PDB file of C-alpha atoms in Angstrom:
ATOM      1  CA  UNK A   1       0.000   0.000   0.000  1.00 53.00           C
ATOM      2  CA  UNK A   2       1.420   3.378  -1.018  1.00 65.00           C
ATOM      3  CA  UNK A   3       2.433   5.852   1.678  1.00 78.00           C
ATOM      4  CA  UNK A   4       2.169   8.739  -0.786  1.00 91.00           C
ATOM      5  CA  UNK A   5      -0.728  11.219  -0.547  1.00 95.00           C
ATOM      6  CA  UNK A   6      -3.605  10.130  -2.766  1.00 97.00           C
ATOM      7  CA  UNK A   7      -5.179  12.392  -5.375  1.00 98.00           C
ATOM      8  CA  UNK A   8      -8.330  11.465  -7.297  1.00 98.00           C
ATOM      9  CA  UNK A   9      -8.878  13.224 -10.618  1.00 98.00           C
ATOM     10  CA  UNK A  10     -12.410  13.050 -11.998  1.00 97.00           C
ATOM     11  CA  UNK A  11     -12.344  13.635 -15.745  1.00 95.00           C
ATOM     12  CA  UNK A  12      -8.704  12.606 -15.771  1.00 93.00           C
ATOM     13  CA  UNK A  13      -8.807  11.122 -19.271  1.00 90.00           C
ATOM     14  CA  UNK A  14     -10.052  14.354 -20.859  1.00 92.00           C
ATOM     15  CA  UNK A  15      -7.818  17.126 -22.222  1.00 92.00           C
ATOM     16  CA  UNK A  16      -7.522  19.214 -19.055  1.00 95.00           C
ATOM     17  CA  UNK A  17      -7.675  16.172 -16.800  1.00 96.00           C
ATOM     18  CA  UNK A  18      -4.952  14.285 -18.665  1.00 95.00           C
ATOM     19  CA  UNK A  19      -2.674  17.332 -18.492  1.00 97.00           C
ATOM     20  CA  UNK A  20      -3.179  17.385 -14.726  1.00 98.00           C
ATOM     21  CA  UNK A  21      -2.750  13.628 -14.248  1.00 97.00           C
ATOM     22  CA  UNK A  22       0.444  13.572 -16.328  1.00 97.00           C
ATOM     23  CA  UNK A  23       1.943  16.421 -14.312  1.00 97.00           C
ATOM     24  CA  UNK A  24       1.021  14.777 -11.001  1.00 98.00           C
ATOM     25  CA  UNK A  25       2.611  11.503 -12.106  1.00 97.00           C
ATOM     26  CA  UNK A  26       5.775  13.289 -13.240  1.00 96.00           C
ATOM     27  CA  UNK A  27       6.240  14.754  -9.764  1.00 93.00           C
ATOM     28  CA  UNK A  28       6.178  11.245  -8.224  1.00 93.00           C
ATOM     29  CA  UNK A  29       4.872  12.806  -4.997  1.00 92.00           C
ATOM     30  CA  UNK A  30       1.383  11.329  -5.198  1.00 95.00           C
ATOM     31  CA  UNK A  31      -0.598   8.192  -5.746  1.00 97.00           C
ATOM     32  CA  UNK A  32      -2.899   9.219  -8.573  1.00 97.00           C
ATOM     33  CA  UNK A  33      -6.289   7.574  -9.082  1.00 97.00           C
ATOM     34  CA  UNK A  34      -8.534   8.291 -12.056  1.00 97.00           C
ATOM     35  CA  UNK A  35     -12.197   7.250 -11.979  1.00 96.00           C
ATOM     36  CA  UNK A  36     -13.473   6.644 -15.527  1.00 95.00           C
ATOM     37  CA  UNK A  37     -16.710   5.343 -16.952  1.00 92.00           C
ATOM     38  CA  UNK A  38     -16.608   1.542 -17.369  1.00 92.00           C
ATOM     39  CA  UNK A  39     -17.119   2.016 -21.124  1.00 90.00           C
ATOM     40  CA  UNK A  40     -13.956   4.156 -21.294  1.00 90.00           C
ATOM     41  CA  UNK A  41     -11.566   1.883 -19.394  1.00 92.00           C
ATOM     42  CA  UNK A  42      -9.957   0.548 -22.576  1.00 91.00           C
ATOM     43  CA  UNK A  43      -9.845   3.814 -24.539  1.00 91.00           C
ATOM     44  CA  UNK A  44      -6.339   4.787 -25.726  1.00 93.00           C
ATOM     45  CA  UNK A  45      -6.229   7.881 -23.513  1.00 91.00           C
ATOM     46  CA  UNK A  46      -7.095   5.811 -20.440  1.00 93.00           C
ATOM     47  CA  UNK A  47      -4.656   3.027 -21.331  1.00 94.00           C
ATOM     48  CA  UNK A  48      -1.890   5.620 -21.724  1.00 94.00           C
ATOM     49  CA  UNK A  49      -2.528   7.013 -18.229  1.00 95.00           C
ATOM     50  CA  UNK A  50      -2.425   3.486 -16.788  1.00 96.00           C
ATOM     51  CA  UNK A  51       0.918   2.846 -18.470  1.00 96.00           C
ATOM     52  CA  UNK A  52       2.303   5.980 -16.838  1.00 96.00           C
ATOM     53  CA  UNK A  53       1.286   4.822 -13.378  1.00 96.00           C
ATOM     54  CA  UNK A  54      -2.228   6.095 -12.771  1.00 97.00           C
ATOM     55  CA  UNK A  55      -4.637   3.770 -10.988  1.00 97.00           C
ATOM     56  CA  UNK A  56      -7.728   3.513 -13.194  1.00 97.00           C
ATOM     57  CA  UNK A  57     -11.012   2.952 -11.350  1.00 96.00           C
ATOM     58  CA  UNK A  58     -14.128   1.995 -13.333  1.00 95.00           C
ATOM     59  CA  UNK A  59     -16.774   4.362 -11.974  1.00 95.00           C
ATOM     60  CA  UNK A  60     -19.911   6.081 -13.254  1.00 93.00           C
ATOM     61  CA  UNK A  61     -20.284   9.359 -11.370  1.00 92.00           C
ATOM     62  CA  UNK A  62     -23.557  10.174 -13.124  1.00 92.00           C
ATOM     63  CA  UNK A  63     -25.415   7.159 -11.752  1.00 91.00           C
ATOM     64  CA  UNK A  64     -23.468   6.824  -8.502  1.00 92.00           C
ATOM     65  CA  UNK A  65     -25.085   7.073  -5.096  1.00 91.00           C
ATOM     66  CA  UNK A  66     -23.759   9.093  -2.176  1.00 91.00           C
ATOM     67  CA  UNK A  67     -22.494   5.866  -0.644  1.00 93.00           C
ATOM     68  CA  UNK A  68     -20.725   4.892  -3.888  1.00 94.00           C
ATOM     69  CA  UNK A  69     -18.933   8.234  -3.965  1.00 95.00           C
ATOM     70  CA  UNK A  70     -17.899   8.077  -0.333  1.00 94.00           C
ATOM     71  CA  UNK A  71     -16.457   4.600  -0.841  1.00 94.00           C
ATOM     72  CA  UNK A  72     -14.345   5.670  -3.812  1.00 96.00           C
ATOM     73  CA  UNK A  73     -13.105   8.740  -1.916  1.00 97.00           C
ATOM     74  CA  UNK A  74     -11.953   6.865   1.179  1.00 94.00           C
ATOM     75  CA  UNK A  75      -8.319   7.598   1.886  1.00 94.00           C
ATOM     76  CA  UNK A  76      -8.069  10.422  -0.660  1.00 97.00           C
ATOM     77  CA  UNK A  77      -6.216  13.546   0.426  1.00 97.00           C
ATOM     78  CA  UNK A  78      -7.201  15.685  -2.566  1.00 98.00           C
ATOM     79  CA  UNK A  79      -9.964  15.477  -5.161  1.00 98.00           C
ATOM     80  CA  UNK A  80      -9.632  17.377  -8.453  1.00 98.00           C
ATOM     81  CA  UNK A  81     -12.595  17.727 -10.784  1.00 97.00           C
ATOM     82  CA  UNK A  82     -11.947  18.255 -14.499  1.00 96.00           C
ATOM     83  CA  UNK A  83     -15.212  16.946 -15.905  1.00 94.00           C
ATOM     84  CA  UNK A  84     -16.858  18.199 -19.090  1.00 89.00           C
ATOM     85  CA  UNK A  85     -18.489  21.626 -18.708  1.00 87.00           C
ATOM     86  CA  UNK A  86     -21.972  20.240 -19.447  1.00 88.00           C
ATOM     87  CA  UNK A  87     -21.811  18.174 -16.231  1.00 91.00           C
ATOM     88  CA  UNK A  88     -20.833  20.862 -13.716  1.00 93.00           C
ATOM     89  CA  UNK A  89     -23.950  20.117 -11.657  1.00 93.00           C
ATOM     90  CA  UNK A  90     -22.546  16.704 -10.711  1.00 94.00           C
ATOM     91  CA  UNK A  91     -20.125  18.503  -8.424  1.00 96.00           C
ATOM     92  CA  UNK A  92     -22.770  19.202  -5.787  1.00 97.00           C
ATOM     93  CA  UNK A  93     -23.086  15.561  -4.795  1.00 96.00           C
ATOM     94  CA  UNK A  94     -19.327  15.197  -5.147  1.00 96.00           C
ATOM     95  CA  UNK A  95     -18.804  18.024  -2.639  1.00 97.00           C
ATOM     96  CA  UNK A  96     -21.188  16.322  -0.200  1.00 97.00           C
ATOM     97  CA  UNK A  97     -19.249  13.069  -0.546  1.00 96.00           C
ATOM     98  CA  UNK A  98     -15.915  14.863  -0.143  1.00 97.00           C
ATOM     99  CA  UNK A  99     -17.141  16.306   3.140  1.00 97.00           C
ATOM    100  CA  UNK A 100     -18.449  12.967   4.409  1.00 96.00           C
ATOM    101  CA  UNK A 101     -15.254  11.152   3.412  1.00 96.00           C
ATOM    102  CA  UNK A 102     -13.008  13.681   5.155  1.00 96.00           C
ATOM    103  CA  UNK A 103     -11.039  14.678   2.042  1.00 97.00           C
ATOM    104  CA  UNK A 104      -8.636  17.505   2.890  1.00 97.00           C
ATOM    105  CA  UNK A 105      -8.820  19.514  -0.336  1.00 98.00           C
ATOM    106  CA  UNK A 106     -11.290  19.785  -3.201  1.00 98.00           C
ATOM    107  CA  UNK A 107     -10.502  21.492  -6.509  1.00 98.00           C
ATOM    108  CA  UNK A 108     -13.687  22.099  -8.530  1.00 98.00           C
ATOM    109  CA  UNK A 109     -13.903  22.216 -12.301  1.00 97.00           C
ATOM    110  CA  UNK A 110     -12.895  25.805 -13.053  1.00 97.00           C
ATOM    111  CA  UNK A 111      -9.691  26.029 -15.169  1.00 97.00           C
ATOM    112  CA  UNK A 112     -11.039  28.976 -17.136  1.00 96.00           C
ATOM    113  CA  UNK A 113     -11.021  32.762 -17.082  1.00 97.00           C
ATOM    114  CA  UNK A 114     -11.814  35.015 -14.105  1.00 97.00           C
ATOM    115  CA  UNK A 115     -14.747  37.403 -14.186  1.00 97.00           C
ATOM    116  CA  UNK A 116     -17.737  38.994 -12.508  1.00 96.00           C
ATOM    117  CA  UNK A 117     -21.155  37.463 -12.112  1.00 95.00           C
ATOM    118  CA  UNK A 118     -23.772  38.184 -14.724  1.00 94.00           C
ATOM    119  CA  UNK A 119     -21.473  38.228 -17.769  1.00 95.00           C
ATOM    120  CA  UNK A 120     -21.162  34.542 -18.657  1.00 95.00           C
ATOM    121  CA  UNK A 121     -23.730  31.876 -17.810  1.00 92.00           C
ATOM    122  CA  UNK A 122     -21.070  29.143 -17.686  1.00 93.00           C
ATOM    123  CA  UNK A 123     -18.912  31.163 -15.301  1.00 96.00           C
ATOM    124  CA  UNK A 124     -21.915  31.884 -13.087  1.00 96.00           C
ATOM    125  CA  UNK A 125     -22.500  28.120 -12.812  1.00 96.00           C
ATOM    126  CA  UNK A 126     -18.883  27.692 -11.683  1.00 97.00           C
ATOM    127  CA  UNK A 127     -19.245  30.498  -9.134  1.00 97.00           C
ATOM    128  CA  UNK A 128     -22.376  28.792  -7.779  1.00 98.00           C
ATOM    129  CA  UNK A 129     -20.325  25.648  -7.213  1.00 98.00           C
ATOM    130  CA  UNK A 130     -17.631  27.686  -5.446  1.00 98.00           C
ATOM    131  CA  UNK A 131     -20.253  29.168  -3.126  1.00 98.00           C
ATOM    132  CA  UNK A 132     -21.516  25.671  -2.329  1.00 98.00           C
ATOM    133  CA  UNK A 133     -17.955  24.496  -1.623  1.00 98.00           C
ATOM    134  CA  UNK A 134     -17.367  27.378   0.795  1.00 98.00           C
ATOM    135  CA  UNK A 135     -20.696  26.805   2.538  1.00 98.00           C
ATOM    136  CA  UNK A 136     -19.816  23.135   3.031  1.00 97.00           C
ATOM    137  CA  UNK A 137     -16.712  24.199   4.991  1.00 97.00           C
ATOM    138  CA  UNK A 138     -14.441  21.688   3.260  1.00 98.00           C
ATOM    139  CA  UNK A 139     -10.859  22.524   2.306  1.00 98.00           C
ATOM    140  CA  UNK A 140     -10.647  23.844  -1.220  1.00 98.00           C
ATOM    141  CA  UNK A 141      -8.538  25.486  -3.903  1.00 98.00           C
ATOM    142  CA  UNK A 142     -10.077  27.305  -6.861  1.00 98.00           C
ATOM    143  CA  UNK A 143      -7.870  27.429  -9.973  1.00 98.00           C
ATOM    144  CA  UNK A 144      -8.330  29.507 -13.102  1.00 98.00           C
ATOM    145  CA  UNK A 145      -5.876  29.448 -16.001  1.00 98.00           C
ATOM    146  CA  UNK A 146      -7.074  32.049 -18.480  1.00 97.00           C
ATOM    147  CA  UNK A 147      -7.790  30.829 -22.012  1.00 94.00           C
ATOM    148  CA  UNK A 148      -5.953  27.966 -23.713  1.00 93.00           C
ATOM    149  CA  UNK A 149      -3.366  28.613 -26.417  1.00 93.00           C
ATOM    150  CA  UNK A 150      -4.936  25.645 -28.195  1.00 91.00           C
ATOM    151  CA  UNK A 151      -8.349  27.282 -28.594  1.00 87.00           C
ATOM    152  CA  UNK A 152      -7.887  30.850 -29.689  1.00 86.00           C
ATOM    153  CA  UNK A 153      -5.411  31.498 -32.498  1.00 95.00           C
ATOM    154  CA  UNK A 154      -6.724  32.836 -35.815  1.00 96.00           C
ATOM    155  CA  UNK A 155      -7.471  30.296 -38.499  1.00 96.00           C
ATOM    156  CA  UNK A 156      -5.848  31.072 -41.842  1.00 95.00           C
ATOM    157  CA  UNK A 157      -6.988  27.826 -43.471  1.00 91.00           C
ATOM    158  CA  UNK A 158     -10.706  27.064 -43.606  1.00 90.00           C
ATOM    159  CA  UNK A 159     -10.047  23.319 -43.779  1.00 89.00           C
ATOM    160  CA  UNK A 160      -8.242  23.306 -40.431  1.00 88.00           C
ATOM    161  CA  UNK A 161     -10.967  25.037 -38.418  1.00 89.00           C
ATOM    162  CA  UNK A 162     -12.122  22.883 -35.509  1.00 83.00           C
ATOM    163  CA  UNK A 163     -15.718  23.700 -36.462  1.00 88.00           C
ATOM    164  CA  UNK A 164     -16.630  25.590 -39.671  1.00 90.00           C
ATOM    165  CA  UNK A 165     -17.877  28.824 -38.044  1.00 92.00           C
ATOM    166  CA  UNK A 166     -14.587  29.254 -36.168  1.00 93.00           C
ATOM    167  CA  UNK A 167     -12.758  30.107 -39.398  1.00 94.00           C
ATOM    168  CA  UNK A 168     -14.543  33.445 -39.497  1.00 95.00           C
ATOM    169  CA  UNK A 169     -15.158  33.986 -35.783  1.00 95.00           C
ATOM    170  CA  UNK A 170     -11.489  33.523 -34.885  1.00 96.00           C
ATOM    171  CA  UNK A 171     -10.686  36.578 -37.020  1.00 97.00           C
ATOM    172  CA  UNK A 172     -13.136  38.950 -35.305  1.00 98.00           C
ATOM    173  CA  UNK A 173     -11.088  41.789 -33.811  1.00 98.00           C
ATOM    174  CA  UNK A 174     -12.909  44.065 -31.371  1.00 98.00           C
ATOM    175  CA  UNK A 175     -12.335  47.821 -31.153  1.00 98.00           C
ATOM    176  CA  UNK A 176      -8.870  47.630 -32.644  1.00 97.00           C
ATOM    177  CA  UNK A 177      -7.734  44.545 -30.727  1.00 98.00           C
ATOM    178  CA  UNK A 178      -5.600  46.250 -28.071  1.00 98.00           C
ATOM    179  CA  UNK A 179      -7.109  44.745 -24.895  1.00 98.00           C
ATOM    180  CA  UNK A 180      -4.866  42.239 -23.098  1.00 98.00           C
ATOM    181  CA  UNK A 181      -5.999  38.756 -22.091  1.00 97.00           C
ATOM    182  CA  UNK A 182      -4.241  35.849 -20.359  1.00 98.00           C
ATOM    183  CA  UNK A 183      -3.439  32.544 -22.053  1.00 96.00           C
ATOM    184  CA  UNK A 184      -1.918  29.260 -20.872  1.00 97.00           C
ATOM    185  CA  UNK A 185      -0.649  26.260 -22.801  1.00 97.00           C
ATOM    186  CA  UNK A 186      -2.614  23.076 -22.105  1.00 96.00           C
ATOM    187  CA  UNK A 187       0.513  21.289 -20.874  1.00 96.00           C
ATOM    188  CA  UNK A 188       1.312  24.098 -18.450  1.00 98.00           C
ATOM    189  CA  UNK A 189      -2.162  23.843 -16.904  1.00 98.00           C
ATOM    190  CA  UNK A 190      -1.201  20.466 -15.471  1.00 98.00           C
ATOM    191  CA  UNK A 191       2.201  21.653 -14.269  1.00 97.00           C
ATOM    192  CA  UNK A 192       0.702  24.626 -12.467  1.00 98.00           C
ATOM    193  CA  UNK A 193      -2.068  22.517 -10.932  1.00 98.00           C
ATOM    194  CA  UNK A 194       0.378  19.898  -9.622  1.00 98.00           C
ATOM    195  CA  UNK A 195       2.379  22.618  -7.881  1.00 97.00           C
ATOM    196  CA  UNK A 196      -0.708  24.338  -6.519  1.00 98.00           C
ATOM    197  CA  UNK A 197      -2.276  21.267  -4.895  1.00 98.00           C
ATOM    198  CA  UNK A 198       1.050  20.312  -3.283  1.00 97.00           C
ATOM    199  CA  UNK A 199       1.363  23.763  -1.715  1.00 98.00           C
ATOM    200  CA  UNK A 200      -0.114  24.380   1.768  1.00 97.00           C
ATOM    201  CA  UNK A 201      -0.224  28.114   1.017  1.00 98.00           C
ATOM    202  CA  UNK A 202      -2.985  27.585  -1.536  1.00 98.00           C
ATOM    203  CA  UNK A 203      -5.437  25.791   0.774  1.00 98.00           C
ATOM    204  CA  UNK A 204      -8.721  27.718   0.919  1.00 98.00           C
ATOM    205  CA  UNK A 205      -7.430  30.138  -1.705  1.00 98.00           C
ATOM    206  CA  UNK A 206      -8.207  31.146  -5.285  1.00 98.00           C
ATOM    207  CA  UNK A 207      -5.193  30.882  -7.601  1.00 98.00           C
ATOM    208  CA  UNK A 208      -4.775  32.338 -11.083  1.00 98.00           C
ATOM    209  CA  UNK A 209      -2.230  30.585 -13.317  1.00 98.00           C
ATOM    210  CA  UNK A 210      -1.243  32.042 -16.674  1.00 98.00           C
ATOM    211  CA  UNK A 211       1.390  31.841 -19.380  1.00 97.00           C
ATOM    212  CA  UNK A 212       1.248  35.124 -21.319  1.00 97.00           C
ATOM    213  CA  UNK A 213      -0.965  38.191 -21.531  1.00 97.00           C
ATOM    214  CA  UNK A 214      -1.467  39.230 -25.136  1.00 96.00           C
ATOM    215  CA  UNK A 215      -3.757  41.260 -27.393  1.00 98.00           C
ATOM    216  CA  UNK A 216      -5.667  40.387 -30.538  1.00 97.00           C
ATOM    217  CA  UNK A 217      -3.079  42.402 -32.438  1.00 97.00           C
ATOM    218  CA  UNK A 218      -0.408  40.014 -31.104  1.00 97.00           C
ATOM    219  CA  UNK A 219      -2.494  37.077 -32.306  1.00 97.00           C
ATOM    220  CA  UNK A 220      -2.788  38.691 -35.730  1.00 98.00           C
ATOM    221  CA  UNK A 221       0.983  39.130 -35.865  1.00 98.00           C
ATOM    222  CA  UNK A 222       1.507  35.386 -35.314  1.00 97.00           C
ATOM    223  CA  UNK A 223      -1.184  34.520 -37.888  1.00 97.00           C
ATOM    224  CA  UNK A 224       0.567  36.625 -40.531  1.00 98.00           C
ATOM    225  CA  UNK A 225       4.076  35.553 -39.546  1.00 98.00           C
ATOM    226  CA  UNK A 226       3.491  31.804 -39.434  1.00 97.00           C
ATOM    227  CA  UNK A 227       0.164  31.237 -41.195  1.00 96.00           C
ATOM    228  CA  UNK A 228      -0.851  33.513 -44.062  1.00 96.00           C
ATOM    229  CA  UNK A 229       0.830  36.921 -44.475  1.00 97.00           C
ATOM    230  CA  UNK A 230      -2.319  38.174 -46.202  1.00 96.00           C
ATOM    231  CA  UNK A 231      -4.878  36.991 -43.643  1.00 95.00           C
ATOM    232  CA  UNK A 232      -7.616  39.563 -43.185  1.00 94.00           C
ATOM    233  CA  UNK A 233      -9.261  40.379 -39.887  1.00 96.00           C
ATOM    234  CA  UNK A 234     -12.975  41.150 -39.490  1.00 97.00           C
ATOM    235  CA  UNK A 235     -13.323  44.351 -37.436  1.00 98.00           C
ATOM    236  CA  UNK A 236     -16.101  44.302 -34.847  1.00 98.00           C
ATOM    237  CA  UNK A 237     -17.408  46.806 -32.314  1.00 98.00           C
ATOM    238  CA  UNK A 238     -18.840  46.287 -28.844  1.00 98.00           C
ATOM    239  CA  UNK A 239     -22.302  46.772 -30.334  1.00 98.00           C
ATOM    240  CA  UNK A 240     -21.613  44.067 -32.937  1.00 98.00           C
ATOM    241  CA  UNK A 241     -20.710  41.573 -30.232  1.00 98.00           C
ATOM    242  CA  UNK A 242     -23.701  42.524 -28.105  1.00 98.00           C
ATOM    243  CA  UNK A 243     -25.915  41.814 -31.128  1.00 97.00           C
ATOM    244  CA  UNK A 244     -24.318  38.379 -31.578  1.00 97.00           C
ATOM    245  CA  UNK A 245     -24.905  37.605 -27.894  1.00 96.00           C
ATOM    246  CA  UNK A 246     -28.537  38.731 -28.085  1.00 96.00           C
ATOM    247  CA  UNK A 247     -29.147  36.591 -31.173  1.00 96.00           C
ATOM    248  CA  UNK A 248     -27.564  33.525 -29.562  1.00 94.00           C
ATOM    249  CA  UNK A 249     -29.707  33.991 -26.446  1.00 93.00           C
ATOM    250  CA  UNK A 250     -32.876  34.385 -28.489  1.00 93.00           C
ATOM    251  CA  UNK A 251     -32.168  31.302 -30.583  1.00 92.00           C
ATOM    252  CA  UNK A 252     -30.714  29.384 -27.594  1.00 88.00           C
ATOM    253  CA  UNK A 253     -27.548  28.640 -29.551  1.00 87.00           C
ATOM    254  CA  UNK A 254     -24.605  26.805 -27.999  1.00 86.00           C
ATOM    255  CA  UNK A 255     -22.284  29.437 -29.479  1.00 91.00           C
ATOM    256  CA  UNK A 256     -23.451  31.830 -26.745  1.00 93.00           C
ATOM    257  CA  UNK A 257     -20.700  30.641 -24.397  1.00 92.00           C
ATOM    258  CA  UNK A 258     -18.085  31.531 -27.039  1.00 93.00           C
ATOM    259  CA  UNK A 259     -19.429  35.073 -27.470  1.00 96.00           C
ATOM    260  CA  UNK A 260     -19.685  35.484 -23.698  1.00 96.00           C
ATOM    261  CA  UNK A 261     -15.981  34.654 -23.402  1.00 96.00           C
ATOM    262  CA  UNK A 262     -15.194  37.222 -26.084  1.00 97.00           C
ATOM    263  CA  UNK A 263     -17.178  39.889 -24.251  1.00 98.00           C
ATOM    264  CA  UNK A 264     -15.479  39.152 -20.922  1.00 98.00           C
ATOM    265  CA  UNK A 265     -11.972  38.984 -22.388  1.00 97.00           C
ATOM    266  CA  UNK A 266     -11.906  41.510 -25.233  1.00 98.00           C
ATOM    267  CA  UNK A 267     -14.499  44.085 -24.126  1.00 98.00           C
ATOM    268  CA  UNK A 268     -14.382  44.042 -20.310  1.00 98.00           C
ATOM    269  CA  UNK A 269     -10.734  42.975 -20.073  1.00 98.00           C
ATOM    270  CA  UNK A 270     -11.495  40.638 -17.152  1.00 98.00           C
ATOM    271  CA  UNK A 271      -9.030  37.905 -18.081  1.00 98.00           C
ATOM    272  CA  UNK A 272      -5.747  39.239 -16.703  1.00 98.00           C
ATOM    273  CA  UNK A 273      -3.702  38.526 -13.602  1.00 98.00           C
ATOM    274  CA  UNK A 274      -4.319  42.079 -12.390  1.00 97.00           C
ATOM    275  CA  UNK A 275      -8.084  41.678 -12.646  1.00 98.00           C
ATOM    276  CA  UNK A 276      -8.093  38.206 -11.044  1.00 98.00           C
ATOM    277  CA  UNK A 277      -6.409  39.673  -7.961  1.00 98.00           C
ATOM    278  CA  UNK A 278      -9.245  42.153  -7.391  1.00 97.00           C
ATOM    279  CA  UNK A 279     -11.481  41.244  -4.410  1.00 96.00           C
ATOM    280  CA  UNK A 280     -14.619  41.483  -6.566  1.00 94.00           C
ATOM    281  CA  UNK A 281     -13.191  38.876  -8.951  1.00 95.00           C
ATOM    282  CA  UNK A 282     -12.005  36.536  -6.215  1.00 95.00           C
ATOM    283  CA  UNK A 283      -8.791  38.010  -4.836  1.00 98.00           C
ATOM    284  CA  UNK A 284      -6.550  35.464  -6.556  1.00 98.00           C
ATOM    285  CA  UNK A 285      -3.010  34.492  -5.693  1.00 98.00           C
ATOM    286  CA  UNK A 286      -0.763  34.759  -8.758  1.00 98.00           C
ATOM    287  CA  UNK A 287       0.775  31.366  -9.653  1.00 98.00           C
ATOM    288  CA  UNK A 288       3.586  33.085 -11.553  1.00 97.00           C
ATOM    289  CA  UNK A 289       4.565  34.828  -8.313  1.00 98.00           C
ATOM    290  CA  UNK A 290       4.147  31.674  -6.210  1.00 98.00           C
ATOM    291  CA  UNK A 291       6.283  29.567  -8.585  1.00 98.00           C
ATOM    292  CA  UNK A 292       8.724  31.866 -10.422  1.00 97.00           C
ATOM    293  CA  UNK A 293      10.814  28.836 -11.414  1.00 97.00           C
ATOM    294  CA  UNK A 294       8.115  27.467 -13.736  1.00 97.00           C
ATOM    295  CA  UNK A 295       9.103  28.200 -17.311  1.00 96.00           C
ATOM    296  CA  UNK A 296       5.899  28.580 -19.287  1.00 97.00           C
ATOM    297  CA  UNK A 297       5.625  27.743 -22.956  1.00 97.00           C
ATOM    298  CA  UNK A 298       5.601  30.916 -25.095  1.00 96.00           C
ATOM    299  CA  UNK A 299       2.533  31.432 -27.258  1.00 96.00           C
ATOM    300  CA  UNK A 300       4.793  32.039 -30.254  1.00 97.00           C
ATOM    301  CA  UNK A 301       6.226  28.552 -29.790  1.00 97.00           C
ATOM    302  CA  UNK A 302       2.731  27.069 -29.965  1.00 97.00           C
ATOM    303  CA  UNK A 303       1.795  29.323 -32.904  1.00 97.00           C
ATOM    304  CA  UNK A 304       4.637  27.874 -34.974  1.00 97.00           C
ATOM    305  CA  UNK A 305       3.308  24.367 -34.289  1.00 96.00           C
ATOM    306  CA  UNK A 306      -0.307  25.402 -34.911  1.00 95.00           C
ATOM    307  CA  UNK A 307       0.320  26.912 -38.345  1.00 95.00           C
ATOM    308  CA  UNK A 308       2.580  24.077 -39.472  1.00 90.00           C
TER     309      UNK A 308
END
């Protein structure tokens, strides 16, 4: 039986979760357990985590009872949740089980951008979970990471767009594109998280981790330097974006979350380390100040890979 502290990562075979699990395993300071749906036990991503040393536990959190959750959490020191954003509500019963099982620290599924209430529906749902965590009086750490490098560069090739509408939307530049926003490479999300959960200073704190703070003009520079030197932007105003948000709300379109992010980042300028530290946005600790030795991946480095 391992004498190392045990960390359970729900959603550990997903993109964010796998980044976290890999970083935890690399530290060799923890026993890492990953609950996955029984149907996903033999998926390549799960098999890869097992090869690296993660303990894979077949478990269906959706249909689990309170007793099931408490049993799987027995002996865990930390629980990290990195489940898909459409299942954030599952965290309420997870928090109850964490409290009953005596887990020392719970990290809910945030890993996004900071901001005020009332701007983004998805962020409001995350803030509701945070309030529930605090009310439960369990140990916690809230972690935001800005926006991913992997999700927000401009597309210069229509065929490479993750979804067709992103080819155009990625080139919307608001009010001249001079507002700064924070980005983090997917791999660095795991490295920051592994450091944060091993640090007693971050217990019952909100932490903001980030790689670079850049503008849309910086993004355009990389698109022209490494993608297409003739790529054209699509200028947009605040009013244009507000109209897109209103239309998405009226038609109940899933794209609403994307426009909400744009409004928070590029219009309100909420996604920066300076803003995250404000009391009204959570009073975050700055992970770059906590761990100055972490060498983050430059966005330009990822841009070269992206456009190749």
